[in-house]
Amino acid sequence: MLEQVHWIPLIPLLASLAILFGGKEGPHSKMPLLGVAAMGWCLLQSSWILFHALTGRYALPYYHTIPWFSYGDYVMTLGVLIDGPAVVMLFVVTLVSFLVQLYSLGYMHGDPRLKRYYAFLSFFTAAMLGLVVSSNLFVFFACWELVGVSSYLLIGFWFEKPGPAYASKKAFITTKLGDLGFFIGLMILYTQAGTLDLSMLAERAKLGIEYLPLEVATAVGICFLIGAAGKSAQVPLFIWLPDAMEGPTPVSALIHAATMVAAGIYLVARTYFIYDAAPLAMGAVAWVGLFTALLAATMAVVAYDIKRVLAFSTISQLGYMMLGLGVYGYTAGLFHLTTHAFFKALLFLGAGSVIHAVHTNDMREMGGLSKRMPATFLTMAIGTLAISGFPFLSGWYSKEAILHAVYLHNPMMWLVALGTAGLTTFYMFRLVYLTFLGQSRDHHRWDHAHESPPVMTVPLWTLAALSIGSGFLLEHEGLFAKLVSFESGHGGGHEAAHAPVWLGAAAVAVFAAGLAAAHRLYGRGDLSLAKSLRERFALAADALEARYYFDDFFLWLVSLSDRLAAAMHWFDDQIVDAIFVDGWALVTRAVAEAHRFFDDFVVDGAVDGVGAVTRDGGGVLHRLVRGQVQEYLMYVALAMCLFTIILTTR
Amino acid sequence: MTLAHYLAVSSGLFLIGLFGALTRRNIIGILMGIELMFNAANLNLVAFNRFLHPDGVAGGAVALFTMAVAAAEIVVGLALVLSIYRTLHTVQAEDISLLKG
């Protein structure tokens, strides 16, 4: 099975092509089943691989390449590199994709472009899986771009509406900004290290500083971080993610849990040896993660769109993962990536279930839905507990691991991260209270709400089970750490050290505080206290609702570049053209005039002069020839006399 | 009788022939002048042969050739005169200016 691992990305790719070009489009198209089946097979294969890797029956990493093309001495390879993180990612991506595809059968039921939707969904997963297994950063980058394209297609799936069309463009362009950083990093890496093969690069990094100089590692690390910030929605390139909520909700689940935002984290993890060699880049990862986690958590507090809350929560949790990786907590960061995939997919699919029932995203129009949709409520509650770090649920294990690593690295950062965890609890319970508990605020919608069909609730229950159990299962006997670990050559080794016992207690206390605050503000049915707080801190709340004006900042940047372009155009038109084009034309014309003068009067003059002299000479000479034979004879005689005189007097 | 005497006679003969060729109006006269110049040259040839190379015969031989050529030339010349007369009805050289440029 491991030897056939290259089929895992290929099967969804083939499936997507088959769905795209085969079958009939329409709300009752049967082609989606093909996508689900393909994904099911991939899930089986990757589960098999995961199981055998966990039980130690496979020797990892598995590395196999074939030459793709070569230029000069360099051979570009196409291949797979399956190490611990790749195995975990394969499982997570295929699982979430499978569940999302299953769920979409219910959610997208009756959509006129069902076939197109499933083709894109499969393609999205194929691109992400290709990214996960690729052994070569060049191929990685190609898949990375394909992920970007598919996200563009899926976010803008309802392209006839202006919102999704705008959001898809925004997502594409913003992530492209990050991709530019990634690409520059790739070029630096290639020119300095001479290869883009991950295992070769890792070996070089292991050999030490001569093979991967500090400044190169730092530059490449920062560039890759920019790329990761674009894809994984870190500060300041996170602006696309809240807008990406315009896409279908299962797509949001896919983007947030498996196929897109995980790519950035995975990039940092895949090239961790570079960061390990460059403490500055590593620090940048940690700080970017910390800021992202905090800023996004605060923004989530004021959002009323159920999907936006989850979007901000994703950004915040991605920040957490970055933070974990940045403080040498390799295992912790990837562990959080894994558990987060489960409960975030669960939360999104749950939110989708709610939206499917009440046809609105606004939490102010919900409330009391637990009575109408008990399955959705229960699973969402499990997801909320998991993400908030309720003890012994999956999120608790991974968050604990990150906080642990952060504390050993820098207690100040730990404090901020802890506060963020409290905010997470607060806004997640705020969501649950506003949506499911209390009194209904829109009776019409409440009356029409109904539980989703089993094809939607089964994925929810599956994910809920994983949200509860995955943490324990993977933490149990250090299974995950056995599979996913990184031997640092430098400042690492924190993960083995011991932190104070009260660290865990503090996390639980913060969880309790967040829960209490959410209950006080939103749990009692009347929102007057929340409103009054909103008014008292209007300035801060406005800033939060405007997402710290990052969007305005980027719009300002765009308009600035617009104006810059206008100025450049003016400069080009008025100065460059005037001097170098029109001016040059003037000079050329003057020179041409001079040349013409010379040609007319000197060259042609010489030609005409020769003609004129010949003609005039002929005119004079022809008079001598009168046709008189005796005259000619006389000339001969005279010439003879002349020659005789010359010859004799010499 | 020295070479100079012969050359003097030959020069006189040549000048008479030249004068005649230049001044006669009749083409026949011009041809006759030319014949005189031929013979002046022949006289030169045999004189030089006689005085400078008494053993050789080249001068006399060339003189004989020249006479033959002159005879042929006068045949052609007279034929041309006849032809001219038939077309232009005159043998006066100054009336014939077909070569005028």
PDB file of N, CA and C in Angstrom, chain A residues 622 625-635 637 640, chain B residues 14 18 21-24 30 93-94 96-97 99-101:
ATOM      1  N   HIS A 622      31.221  66.735 -81.063  1.00  0.00           N
ATOM      2  CA  HIS A 622      30.595  66.206 -82.275  1.00  0.00           C
ATOM      3  C   HIS A 622      30.730  67.181 -83.444  1.00  0.00           C
ATOM      4  N   VAL A 625      33.427  66.259 -85.861  1.00  0.00           N
ATOM      5  CA  VAL A 625      33.231  65.143 -86.790  1.00  0.00           C
ATOM      6  C   VAL A 625      32.257  65.587 -87.873  1.00  0.00           C
ATOM      7  N   ARG A 626      32.821  65.979 -89.048  1.00  0.00           N
ATOM      8  CA  ARG A 626      31.934  66.553 -90.045  1.00  0.00           C
ATOM      9  C   ARG A 626      31.682  65.606 -91.202  1.00  0.00           C
ATOM     10  N   GLY A 627      32.296  64.412 -91.107  1.00  0.00           N
ATOM     11  CA  GLY A 627      32.059  63.450 -92.176  1.00  0.00           C
ATOM     12  C   GLY A 627      32.963  63.628 -93.395  1.00  0.00           C
ATOM     13  N   GLN A 628      33.927  64.498 -93.250  1.00  0.00           N
ATOM     14  CA  GLN A 628      34.834  64.712 -94.391  1.00  0.00           C
ATOM     15  C   GLN A 628      36.048  63.806 -94.262  1.00  0.00           C
ATOM     16  N   VAL A 629      36.176  62.839 -95.143  1.00  0.00           N
ATOM     17  CA  VAL A 629      37.229  61.829 -95.067  1.00  0.00           C
ATOM     18  C   VAL A 629      38.614  62.468 -95.046  1.00  0.00           C
ATOM     19  N   GLN A 630      38.763  63.497 -95.829  1.00  0.00           N
ATOM     20  CA  GLN A 630      40.091  64.097 -95.946  1.00  0.00           C
ATOM     21  C   GLN A 630      40.509  64.813 -94.674  1.00  0.00           C
ATOM     22  N   GLU A 631      39.475  65.296 -93.960  1.00  0.00           N
ATOM     23  CA  GLU A 631      39.771  65.918 -92.655  1.00  0.00           C
ATOM     24  C   GLU A 631      40.370  64.887 -91.719  1.00  0.00           C
ATOM     25  N   TYR A 632      39.720  63.716 -91.714  1.00  0.00           N
ATOM     26  CA  TYR A 632      40.216  62.659 -90.824  1.00  0.00           C
ATOM     27  C   TYR A 632      41.633  62.286 -91.192  1.00  0.00           C
ATOM     28  N   LEU A 633      41.833  62.186 -92.464  1.00  0.00           N
ATOM     29  CA  LEU A 633      43.173  61.836 -92.935  1.00  0.00           C
ATOM     30  C   LEU A 633      44.190  62.881 -92.496  1.00  0.00           C
ATOM     31  N   MET A 634      43.693  64.134 -92.499  1.00  0.00           N
ATOM     32  CA  MET A 634      44.582  65.203 -92.073  1.00  0.00           C
ATOM     33  C   MET A 634      44.919  65.062 -90.591  1.00  0.00           C
ATOM     34  N   TYR A 635      43.905  64.710 -89.822  1.00  0.00           N
ATOM     35  CA  TYR A 635      44.173  64.518 -88.374  1.00  0.00           C
ATOM     36  C   TYR A 635      45.219  63.433 -88.210  1.00  0.00           C
ATOM     37  N   ALA A 637      47.489  62.501 -90.291  1.00  0.00           N
ATOM     38  CA  ALA A 637      48.790  63.012 -90.703  1.00  0.00           C
ATOM     39  C   ALA A 637      49.388  63.916 -89.654  1.00  0.00           C
ATOM     40  N   MET A 640      50.557  61.936 -86.811  1.00  0.00           N
ATOM     41  CA  MET A 640      51.820  61.276 -87.142  1.00  0.00           C
ATOM     42  C   MET A 640      52.981  62.235 -87.031  1.00  0.00           C
TER      43      MET A 640
ATOM     44  N   PHE B  14      56.325  60.368-100.604  1.00  0.00           N
ATOM     45  CA  PHE B  14      55.294  60.246 -99.561  1.00  0.00           C
ATOM     46  C   PHE B  14      54.521  61.560 -99.374  1.00  0.00           C
ATOM     47  N   LEU B  18      50.700  62.262 -99.876  1.00  0.00           N
ATOM     48  CA  LEU B  18      49.873  62.820 -98.773  1.00  0.00           C
ATOM     49  C   LEU B  18      49.159  64.082 -99.244  1.00  0.00           C
ATOM     50  N   ALA B  21      46.393  63.073-101.455  1.00  0.00           N
ATOM     51  CA  ALA B  21      45.266  62.453-100.721  1.00  0.00           C
ATOM     52  C   ALA B  21      44.479  63.490 -99.930  1.00  0.00           C
ATOM     53  N   LEU B  22      45.160  64.515 -99.455  1.00  0.00           N
ATOM     54  CA  LEU B  22      44.475  65.534 -98.652  1.00  0.00           C
ATOM     55  C   LEU B  22      43.755  66.561 -99.506  1.00  0.00           C
ATOM     56  N   THR B  23      44.221  66.794-100.631  1.00  0.00           N
ATOM     57  CA  THR B  23      43.685  67.926-101.387  1.00  0.00           C
ATOM     58  C   THR B  23      42.802  67.536-102.568  1.00  0.00           C
ATOM     59  N   ARG B  24      42.996  66.341-103.131  1.00  0.00           N
ATOM     60  CA  ARG B  24      42.186  65.998-104.308  1.00  0.00           C
ATOM     61  C   ARG B  24      40.726  65.934-103.943  1.00  0.00           C
ATOM     62  N   ILE B  30      42.281  60.656-104.547  1.00  0.00           N
ATOM     63  CA  ILE B  30      42.706  60.321-103.177  1.00  0.00           C
ATOM     64  C   ILE B  30      43.334  58.933-103.161  1.00  0.00           C
ATOM     65  N   ALA B  93      34.699  64.023-102.870  1.00  0.00           N
ATOM     66  CA  ALA B  93      34.782  63.649-101.448  1.00  0.00           C
ATOM     67  C   ALA B  93      34.047  64.606-100.534  1.00  0.00           C
ATOM     68  N   GLU B  94      34.037  65.888-100.886  1.00  0.00           N
ATOM     69  CA  GLU B  94      33.415  66.862 -99.951  1.00  0.00           C
ATOM     70  C   GLU B  94      31.908  66.784 -99.958  1.00  0.00           C
ATOM     71  N   ILE B  96      30.356  64.006 -99.887  1.00  0.00           N
ATOM     72  CA  ILE B  96      29.969  62.795 -99.141  1.00  0.00           C
ATOM     73  C   ILE B  96      30.252  63.024 -97.656  1.00  0.00           C
ATOM     74  N   SER B  97      29.146  63.136 -96.856  1.00  0.00           N
ATOM     75  CA  SER B  97      29.362  63.379 -95.406  1.00  0.00           C
ATOM     76  C   SER B  97      28.465  62.471 -94.572  1.00  0.00           C
ATOM     77  N   LEU B  99      29.295  60.238 -92.566  1.00  0.00           N
ATOM     78  CA  LEU B  99      29.858  59.973 -91.240  1.00  0.00           C
ATOM     79  C   LEU B  99      29.737  61.168 -90.316  1.00  0.00           C
ATOM     80  N   LYS B 100      28.977  62.182 -90.737  1.00  0.00           N
ATOM     81  CA  LYS B 100      28.889  63.379 -89.901  1.00  0.00           C
ATOM     82  C   LYS B 100      28.217  63.041 -88.568  1.00  0.00           C
ATOM     83  N   GLY B 101      28.799  63.513 -87.447  1.00  0.00           N
ATOM     84  CA  GLY B 101      28.252  63.204 -86.109  1.00  0.00           C
ATOM     85  C   GLY B 101      27.147  64.135 -85.718  1.00  0.00           C
TER      86      GLY B 101
END
